[in-house]
CSV table of C-alpha atoms in Angstrom, one decimal:
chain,number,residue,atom,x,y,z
K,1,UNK,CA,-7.8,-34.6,11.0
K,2,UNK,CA,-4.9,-32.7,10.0
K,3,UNK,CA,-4.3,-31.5,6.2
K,4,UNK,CA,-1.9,-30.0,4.0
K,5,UNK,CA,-2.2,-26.2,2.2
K,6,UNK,CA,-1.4,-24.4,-0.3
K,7,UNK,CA,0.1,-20.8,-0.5
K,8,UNK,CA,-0.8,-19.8,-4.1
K,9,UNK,CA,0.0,-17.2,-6.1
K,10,UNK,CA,2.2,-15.5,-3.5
K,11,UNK,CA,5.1,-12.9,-3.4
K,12,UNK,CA,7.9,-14.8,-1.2
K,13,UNK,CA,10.4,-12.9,0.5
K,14,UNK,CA,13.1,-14.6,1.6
K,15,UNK,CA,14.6,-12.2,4.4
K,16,UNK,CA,18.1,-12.4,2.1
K,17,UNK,CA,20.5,-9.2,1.0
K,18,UNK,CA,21.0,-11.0,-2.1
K,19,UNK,CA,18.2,-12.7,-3.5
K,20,UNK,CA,14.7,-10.8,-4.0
K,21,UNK,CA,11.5,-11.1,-4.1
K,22,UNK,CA,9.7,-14.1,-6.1
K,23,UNK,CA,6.5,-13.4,-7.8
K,24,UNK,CA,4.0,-16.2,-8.3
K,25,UNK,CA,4.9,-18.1,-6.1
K,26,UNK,CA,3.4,-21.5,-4.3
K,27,UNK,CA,3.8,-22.7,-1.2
K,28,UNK,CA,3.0,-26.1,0.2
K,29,UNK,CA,2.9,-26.8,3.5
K,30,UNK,CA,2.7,-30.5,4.7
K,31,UNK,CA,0.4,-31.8,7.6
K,32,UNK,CA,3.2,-31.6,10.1
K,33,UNK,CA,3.3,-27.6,9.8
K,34,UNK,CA,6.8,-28.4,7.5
K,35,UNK,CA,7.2,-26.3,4.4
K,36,UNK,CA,7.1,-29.2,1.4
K,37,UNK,CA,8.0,-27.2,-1.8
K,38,UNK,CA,8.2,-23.6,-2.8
K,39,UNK,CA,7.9,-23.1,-6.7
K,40,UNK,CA,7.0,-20.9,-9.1
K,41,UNK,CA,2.8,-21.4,-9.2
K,42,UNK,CA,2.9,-22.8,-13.0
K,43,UNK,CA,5.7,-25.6,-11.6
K,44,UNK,CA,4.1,-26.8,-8.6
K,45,UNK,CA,1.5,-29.4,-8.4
K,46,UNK,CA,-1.0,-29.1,-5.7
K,47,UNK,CA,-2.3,-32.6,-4.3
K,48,UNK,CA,-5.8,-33.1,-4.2
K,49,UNK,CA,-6.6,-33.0,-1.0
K,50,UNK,CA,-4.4,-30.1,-0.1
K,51,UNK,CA,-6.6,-27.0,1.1
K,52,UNK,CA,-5.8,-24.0,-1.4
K,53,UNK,CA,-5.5,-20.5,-0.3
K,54,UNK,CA,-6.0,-17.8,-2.8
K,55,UNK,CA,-2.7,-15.2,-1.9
K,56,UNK,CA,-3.0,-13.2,-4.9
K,57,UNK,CA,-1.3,-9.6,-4.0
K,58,UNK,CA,-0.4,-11.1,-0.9
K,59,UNK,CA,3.4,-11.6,0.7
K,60,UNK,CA,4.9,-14.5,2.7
K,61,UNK,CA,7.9,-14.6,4.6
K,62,UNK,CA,10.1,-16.2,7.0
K,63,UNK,CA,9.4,-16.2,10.8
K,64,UNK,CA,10.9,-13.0,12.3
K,65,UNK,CA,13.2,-14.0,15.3
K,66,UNK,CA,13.1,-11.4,18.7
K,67,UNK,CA,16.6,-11.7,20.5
K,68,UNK,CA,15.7,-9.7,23.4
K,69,UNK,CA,12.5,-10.4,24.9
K,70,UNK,CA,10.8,-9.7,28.7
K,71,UNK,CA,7.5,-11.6,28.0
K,72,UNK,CA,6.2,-10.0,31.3
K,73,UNK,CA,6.3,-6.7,29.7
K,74,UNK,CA,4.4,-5.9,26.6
K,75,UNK,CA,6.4,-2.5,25.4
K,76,UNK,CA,4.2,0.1,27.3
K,77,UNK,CA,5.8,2.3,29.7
K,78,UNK,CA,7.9,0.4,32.0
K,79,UNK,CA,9.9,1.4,35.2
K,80,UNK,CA,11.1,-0.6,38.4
K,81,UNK,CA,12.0,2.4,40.4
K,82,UNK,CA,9.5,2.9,42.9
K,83,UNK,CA,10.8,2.8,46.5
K,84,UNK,CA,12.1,-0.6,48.1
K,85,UNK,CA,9.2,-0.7,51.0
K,86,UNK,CA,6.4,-0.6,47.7
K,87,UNK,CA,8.1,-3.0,45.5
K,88,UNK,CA,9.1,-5.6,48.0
K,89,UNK,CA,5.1,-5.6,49.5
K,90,UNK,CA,4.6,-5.7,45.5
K,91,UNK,CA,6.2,-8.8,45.1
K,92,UNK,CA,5.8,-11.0,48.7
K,93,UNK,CA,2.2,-9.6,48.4
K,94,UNK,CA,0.9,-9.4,44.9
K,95,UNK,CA,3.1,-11.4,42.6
K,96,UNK,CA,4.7,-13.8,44.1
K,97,UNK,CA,1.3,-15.5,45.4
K,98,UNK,CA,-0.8,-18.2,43.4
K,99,UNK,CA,-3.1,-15.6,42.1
K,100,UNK,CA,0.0,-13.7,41.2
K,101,UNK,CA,1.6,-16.0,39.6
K,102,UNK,CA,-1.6,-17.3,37.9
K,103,UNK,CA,-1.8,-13.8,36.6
K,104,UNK,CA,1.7,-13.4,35.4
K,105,UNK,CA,1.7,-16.5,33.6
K,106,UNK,CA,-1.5,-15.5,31.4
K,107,UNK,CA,0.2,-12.1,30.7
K,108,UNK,CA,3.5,-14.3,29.3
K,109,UNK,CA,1.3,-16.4,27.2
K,110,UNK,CA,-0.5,-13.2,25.8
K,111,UNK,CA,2.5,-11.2,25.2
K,112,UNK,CA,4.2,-14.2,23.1
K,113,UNK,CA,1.1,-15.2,20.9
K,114,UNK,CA,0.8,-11.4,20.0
K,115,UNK,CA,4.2,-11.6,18.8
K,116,UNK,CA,3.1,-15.1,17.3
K,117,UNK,CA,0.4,-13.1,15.2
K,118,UNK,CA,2.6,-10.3,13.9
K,119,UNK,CA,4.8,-12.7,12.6
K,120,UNK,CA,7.3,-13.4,15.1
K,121,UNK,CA,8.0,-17.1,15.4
K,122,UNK,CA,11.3,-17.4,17.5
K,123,UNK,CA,11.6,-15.5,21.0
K,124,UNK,CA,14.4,-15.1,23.3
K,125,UNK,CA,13.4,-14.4,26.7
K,126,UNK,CA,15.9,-12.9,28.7
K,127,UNK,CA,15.0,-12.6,32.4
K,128,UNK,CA,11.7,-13.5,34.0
K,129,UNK,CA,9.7,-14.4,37.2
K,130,UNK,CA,9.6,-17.7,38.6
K,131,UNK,CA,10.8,-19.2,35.7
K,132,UNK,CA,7.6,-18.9,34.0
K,133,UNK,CA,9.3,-18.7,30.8
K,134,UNK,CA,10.7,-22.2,31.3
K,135,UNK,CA,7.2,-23.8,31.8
K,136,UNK,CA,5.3,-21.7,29.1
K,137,UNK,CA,8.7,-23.2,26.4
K,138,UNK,CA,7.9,-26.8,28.1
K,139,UNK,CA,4.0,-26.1,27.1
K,140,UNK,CA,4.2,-25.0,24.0
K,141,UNK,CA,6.7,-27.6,23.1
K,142,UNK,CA,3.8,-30.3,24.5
K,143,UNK,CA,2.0,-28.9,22.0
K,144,UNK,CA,-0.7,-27.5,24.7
K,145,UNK,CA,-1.0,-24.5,22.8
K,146,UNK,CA,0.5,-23.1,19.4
K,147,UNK,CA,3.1,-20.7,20.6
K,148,UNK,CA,6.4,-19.4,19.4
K,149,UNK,CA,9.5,-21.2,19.5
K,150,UNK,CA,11.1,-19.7,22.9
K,151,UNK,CA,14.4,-19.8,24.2
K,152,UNK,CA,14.8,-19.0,28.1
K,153,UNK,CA,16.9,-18.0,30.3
K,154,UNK,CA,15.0,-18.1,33.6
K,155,UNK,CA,16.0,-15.3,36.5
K,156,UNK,CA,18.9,-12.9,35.6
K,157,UNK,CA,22.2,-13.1,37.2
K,158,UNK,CA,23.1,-10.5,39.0
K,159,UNK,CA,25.0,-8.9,42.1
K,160,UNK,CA,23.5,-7.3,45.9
K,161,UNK,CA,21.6,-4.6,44.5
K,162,UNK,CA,22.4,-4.9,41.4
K,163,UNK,CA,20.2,-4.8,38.4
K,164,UNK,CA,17.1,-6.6,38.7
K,165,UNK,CA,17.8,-7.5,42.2
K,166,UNK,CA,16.3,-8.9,44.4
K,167,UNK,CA,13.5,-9.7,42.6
K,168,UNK,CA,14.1,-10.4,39.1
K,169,UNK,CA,17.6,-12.1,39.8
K,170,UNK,CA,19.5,-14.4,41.4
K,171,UNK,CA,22.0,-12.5,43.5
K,172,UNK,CA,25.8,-13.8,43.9
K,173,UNK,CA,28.7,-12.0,44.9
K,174,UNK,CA,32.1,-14.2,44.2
K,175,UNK,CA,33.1,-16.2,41.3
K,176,UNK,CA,31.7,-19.6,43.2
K,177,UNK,CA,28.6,-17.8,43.7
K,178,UNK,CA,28.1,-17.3,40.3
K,179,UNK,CA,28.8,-20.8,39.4
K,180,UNK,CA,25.9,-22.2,42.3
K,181,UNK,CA,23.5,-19.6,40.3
K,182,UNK,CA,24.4,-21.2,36.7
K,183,UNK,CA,23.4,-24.4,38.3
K,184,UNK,CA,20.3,-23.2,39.8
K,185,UNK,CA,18.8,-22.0,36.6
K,186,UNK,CA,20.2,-24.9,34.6
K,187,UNK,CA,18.6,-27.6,36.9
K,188,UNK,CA,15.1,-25.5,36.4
K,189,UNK,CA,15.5,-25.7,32.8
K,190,UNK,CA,16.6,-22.6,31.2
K,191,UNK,CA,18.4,-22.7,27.6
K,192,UNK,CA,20.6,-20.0,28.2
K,193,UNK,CA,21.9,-18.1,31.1
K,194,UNK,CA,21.7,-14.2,31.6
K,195,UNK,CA,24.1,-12.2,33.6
K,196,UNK,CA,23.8,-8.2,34.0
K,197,UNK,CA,27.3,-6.8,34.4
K,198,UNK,CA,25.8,-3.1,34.5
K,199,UNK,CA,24.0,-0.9,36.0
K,200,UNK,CA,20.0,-0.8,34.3
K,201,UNK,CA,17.5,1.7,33.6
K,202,UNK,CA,14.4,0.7,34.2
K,203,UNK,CA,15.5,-0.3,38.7
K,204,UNK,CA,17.5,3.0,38.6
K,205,UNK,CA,17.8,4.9,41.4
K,206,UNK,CA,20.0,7.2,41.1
K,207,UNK,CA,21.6,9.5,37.2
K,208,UNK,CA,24.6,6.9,36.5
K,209,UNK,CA,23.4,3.8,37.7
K,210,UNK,CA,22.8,2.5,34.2
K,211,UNK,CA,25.6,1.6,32.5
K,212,UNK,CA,27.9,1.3,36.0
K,213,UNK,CA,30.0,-1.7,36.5
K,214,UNK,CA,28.5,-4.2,38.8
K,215,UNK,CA,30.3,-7.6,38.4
K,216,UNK,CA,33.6,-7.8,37.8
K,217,UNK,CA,36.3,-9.9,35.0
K,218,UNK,CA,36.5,-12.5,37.4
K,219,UNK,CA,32.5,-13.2,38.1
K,220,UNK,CA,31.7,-13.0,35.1
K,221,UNK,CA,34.8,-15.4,33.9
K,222,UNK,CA,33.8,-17.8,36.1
K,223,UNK,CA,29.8,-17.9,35.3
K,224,UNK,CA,30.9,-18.4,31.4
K,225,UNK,CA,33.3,-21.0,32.3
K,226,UNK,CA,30.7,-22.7,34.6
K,227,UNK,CA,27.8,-22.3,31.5
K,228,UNK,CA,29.9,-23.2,28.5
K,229,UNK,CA,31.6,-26.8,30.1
K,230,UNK,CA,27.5,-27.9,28.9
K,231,UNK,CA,27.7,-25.5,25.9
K,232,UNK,CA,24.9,-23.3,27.2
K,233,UNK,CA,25.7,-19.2,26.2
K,234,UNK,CA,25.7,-16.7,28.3
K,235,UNK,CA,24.2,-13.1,27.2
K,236,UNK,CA,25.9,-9.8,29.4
K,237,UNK,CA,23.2,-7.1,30.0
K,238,UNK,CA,25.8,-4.1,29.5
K,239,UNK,CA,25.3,-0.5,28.9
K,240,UNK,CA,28.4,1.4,29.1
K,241,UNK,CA,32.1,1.0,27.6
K,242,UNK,CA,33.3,-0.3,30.2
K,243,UNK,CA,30.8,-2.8,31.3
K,244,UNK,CA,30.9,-4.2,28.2
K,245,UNK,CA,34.7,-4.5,28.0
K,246,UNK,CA,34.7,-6.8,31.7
K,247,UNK,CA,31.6,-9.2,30.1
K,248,UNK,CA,33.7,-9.7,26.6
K,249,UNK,CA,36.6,-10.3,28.4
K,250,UNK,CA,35.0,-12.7,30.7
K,251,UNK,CA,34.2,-14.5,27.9
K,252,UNK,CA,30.3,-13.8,27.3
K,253,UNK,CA,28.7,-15.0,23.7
K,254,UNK,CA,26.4,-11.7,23.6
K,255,UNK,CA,26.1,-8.1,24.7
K,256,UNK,CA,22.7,-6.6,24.7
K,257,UNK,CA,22.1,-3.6,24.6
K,258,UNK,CA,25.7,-2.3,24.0
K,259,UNK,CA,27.9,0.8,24.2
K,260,UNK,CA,30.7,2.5,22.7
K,261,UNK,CA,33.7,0.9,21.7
K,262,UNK,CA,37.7,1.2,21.4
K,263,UNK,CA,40.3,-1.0,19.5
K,264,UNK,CA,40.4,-3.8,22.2
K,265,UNK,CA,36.8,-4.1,22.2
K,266,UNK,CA,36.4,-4.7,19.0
K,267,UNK,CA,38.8,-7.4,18.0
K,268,UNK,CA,37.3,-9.2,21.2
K,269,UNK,CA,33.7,-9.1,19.2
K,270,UNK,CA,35.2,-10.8,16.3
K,271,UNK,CA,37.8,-13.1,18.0
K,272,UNK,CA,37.1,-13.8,21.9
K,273,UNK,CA,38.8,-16.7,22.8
K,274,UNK,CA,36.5,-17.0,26.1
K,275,UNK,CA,33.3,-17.5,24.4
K,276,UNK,CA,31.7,-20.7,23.6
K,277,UNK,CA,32.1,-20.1,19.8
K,278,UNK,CA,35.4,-18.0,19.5
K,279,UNK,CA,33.2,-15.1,19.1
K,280,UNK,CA,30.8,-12.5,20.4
K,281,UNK,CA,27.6,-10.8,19.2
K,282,UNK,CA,25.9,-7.6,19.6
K,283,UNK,CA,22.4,-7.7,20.6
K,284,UNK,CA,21.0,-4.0,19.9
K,285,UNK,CA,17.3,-2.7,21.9
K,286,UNK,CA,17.1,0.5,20.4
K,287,UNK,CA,13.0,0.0,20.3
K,288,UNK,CA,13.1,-0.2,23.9
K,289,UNK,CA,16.0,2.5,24.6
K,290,UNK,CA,14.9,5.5,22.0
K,291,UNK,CA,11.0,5.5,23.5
K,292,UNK,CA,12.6,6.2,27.0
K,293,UNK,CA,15.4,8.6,26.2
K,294,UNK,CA,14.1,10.6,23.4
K,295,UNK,CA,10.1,11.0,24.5
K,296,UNK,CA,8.3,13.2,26.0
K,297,UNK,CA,7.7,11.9,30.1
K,298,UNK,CA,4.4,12.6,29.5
K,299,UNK,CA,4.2,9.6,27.0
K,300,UNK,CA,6.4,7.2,28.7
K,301,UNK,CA,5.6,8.7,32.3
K,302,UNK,CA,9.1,7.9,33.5
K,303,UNK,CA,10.6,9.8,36.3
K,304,UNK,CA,13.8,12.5,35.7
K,305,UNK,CA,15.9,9.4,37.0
K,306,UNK,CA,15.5,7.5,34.7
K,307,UNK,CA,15.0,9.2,31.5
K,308,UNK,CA,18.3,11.1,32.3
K,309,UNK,CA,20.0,7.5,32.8
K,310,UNK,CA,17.8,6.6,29.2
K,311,UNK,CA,19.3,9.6,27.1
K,312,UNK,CA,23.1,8.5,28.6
K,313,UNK,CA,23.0,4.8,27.7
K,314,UNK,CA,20.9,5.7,24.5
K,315,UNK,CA,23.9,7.9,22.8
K,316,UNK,CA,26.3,5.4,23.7
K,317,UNK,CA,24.6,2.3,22.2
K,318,UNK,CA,23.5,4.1,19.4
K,319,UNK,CA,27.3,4.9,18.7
K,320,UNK,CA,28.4,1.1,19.5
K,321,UNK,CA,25.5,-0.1,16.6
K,322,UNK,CA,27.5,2.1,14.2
K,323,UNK,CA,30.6,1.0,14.7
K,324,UNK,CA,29.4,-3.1,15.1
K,325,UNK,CA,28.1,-2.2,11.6
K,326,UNK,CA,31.5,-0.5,10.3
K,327,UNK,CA,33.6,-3.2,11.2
K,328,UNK,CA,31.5,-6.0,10.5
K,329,UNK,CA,30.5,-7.6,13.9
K,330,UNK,CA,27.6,-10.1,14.2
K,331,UNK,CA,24.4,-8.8,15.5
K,332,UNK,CA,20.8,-10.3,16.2
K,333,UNK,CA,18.0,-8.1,16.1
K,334,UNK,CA,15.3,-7.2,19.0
K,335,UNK,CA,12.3,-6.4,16.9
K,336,UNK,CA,9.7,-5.7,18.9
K,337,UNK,CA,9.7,-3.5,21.9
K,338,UNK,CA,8.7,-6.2,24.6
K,339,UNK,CA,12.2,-4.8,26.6
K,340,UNK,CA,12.5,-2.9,29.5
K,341,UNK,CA,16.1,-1.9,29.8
């Protein structure tokens, strides 16, 4: 039997610039999980058969939301740049078997309900395995277990060797290309589609390779075209100037990760007549990008590869957050460092 509770006696923080914190607060929560009435304790009535908890000292807030999410990593050291021969008996061998899979799926699930218990109630998973992310979504929405809310995006969209292929992506190299792939991952059920335009980290092989231009204006015109006639976004995986010029004018709705920006750049952030919404966001990672670029290898037991390729994209995107923030561009927020980059 399902019952009602009551928060009482709480500090509420709304998550607002403007308003502050409420003291004495009461929460009541209705059967259905639904919030029923927030008051000051003295002003609300509690009904009977509401279970009270005592929160005294205690503070409640909203649901954080994490924007950039890999739910098949869980924030320790991460890298993809072992040689081809190991990863690909990896993958044919290891994951991409019924065990592996098996396997992979209970590492999703664990990663998202430990963001579930430190408060994180929204995810955005941008590029996984199998689409694994569609059918955890479709199970928690079946209310088979109590997980967050998730919003998918299935396998990346990327380019021959590109970042995150072949295994991680689905590889297409022409603007009809692009388009079959938007279909693919739309008929498996994905919410949103994810395209990397640059270069990575984490699969580099070589100092540069994060950040270079892999797709170019026309690709990634065409996959935003092909996504937004059904009004799904399309997020850009870019990390250099340039790469993040070709997705916004493509016509992308996000950029995660981010670079450094000129004049052009930014009035395409704030008016892009390409994306679905006349605009684009900014979807800074610096939880997953300072760990790699700024600490010792010892720590994050990266190779000189990539932590060289870390410390370039870091400085740029670091620079692109300040100027998002001087000129007043939306951004989301990745809270949690569940991204390898």
């Amino acid at each position: 039997m399902k019952i009602g509770y009551a928060f009482k006696d709480c500090n509420v923080i709304y998550g607002d610039a403007i308003k502050g914190t409420d003291t004495h607060m009461t929460i009541l929560i209705q059967e259905n999980g639904l919030i029923q009435e927030i008051g000051k304790a003295s002003a609300v009535t509690v009904p009977n058969h509401y279970q009270t908890i005592d929160c005294s000292g205690k503070y409640v807030m909203p649901g954080l939301i994490n924007a950039h999410v890999h739910l098949f990593a869980d924030g320790k050291p991460f890298t993809l740049s072992a040689s081809e021969g190991l990863l690909n008996f990896a993958f044919h061998h290891i994951l991409d078997t019924r065990l592996g899979r098996n396997v992979l799926k209970k590492r999703m699930k664990k990663n998202a309900l430990t963001a579930l218990h430190s408060g994180v109630t929204t995810m955005r998973s941008v590029g996984e395995f199998f689409y694994t992310d569609v059918l955890l979504r479709d199970e928690i929405k079946a209310n088979q277990f109590i997980g967050p809310n998730l919003l998918v995006s299935g396998y990346f969209l990327s380019v021959t060797d590109g970042h995150g292929a072949p295994y991680l992506a689905l590889v297409g190299d022409s603007p009809w290309e692009g388009r079959r792939n938007v279909r693919i991952n739309v008929k498996n059920g994905v919410d949103l589609i994810k395209i990397c335009v640059t270069g990575g980290v984490t699969d580099a092989k070589r100092v540069g390779e994060a950040g270079r231009l892999q797709m170019t204006e026309e690709e990634v015109a065409a996959i935003c075209e092909e996504a937004h006639k059904i009004g799904m976004r399309v997020a850009a995986h870019a990390e250099s100037t340039e790469g993040v010029r070709v997705a916004l004018k493509g016509g992308v709705d996000t950029i995660e990760h981010g670079a450094e920006m000129d004049e052009e750049m930014i009035r395409l952030y704030k008016n892009n007549p390409r994306a679905l919404k006349g605009y684009t966001a900014v979807i800074p990672t610096l939880q997953a990008a300072y760990p790699s670029a700024k600490l010792d290898p010892s720590l994050t037991k990266l190779n000189t590869t990539v932590k060289e390729d870390a410390r370039l994209v870091y400085g740029s995107m670091l620079k692109g957050l300040q100027q998002a923030i001087e000129h007043d561009i939306k951004m989301v927020w990745a809270r949690m460092p569940l991204c390898p980059m």
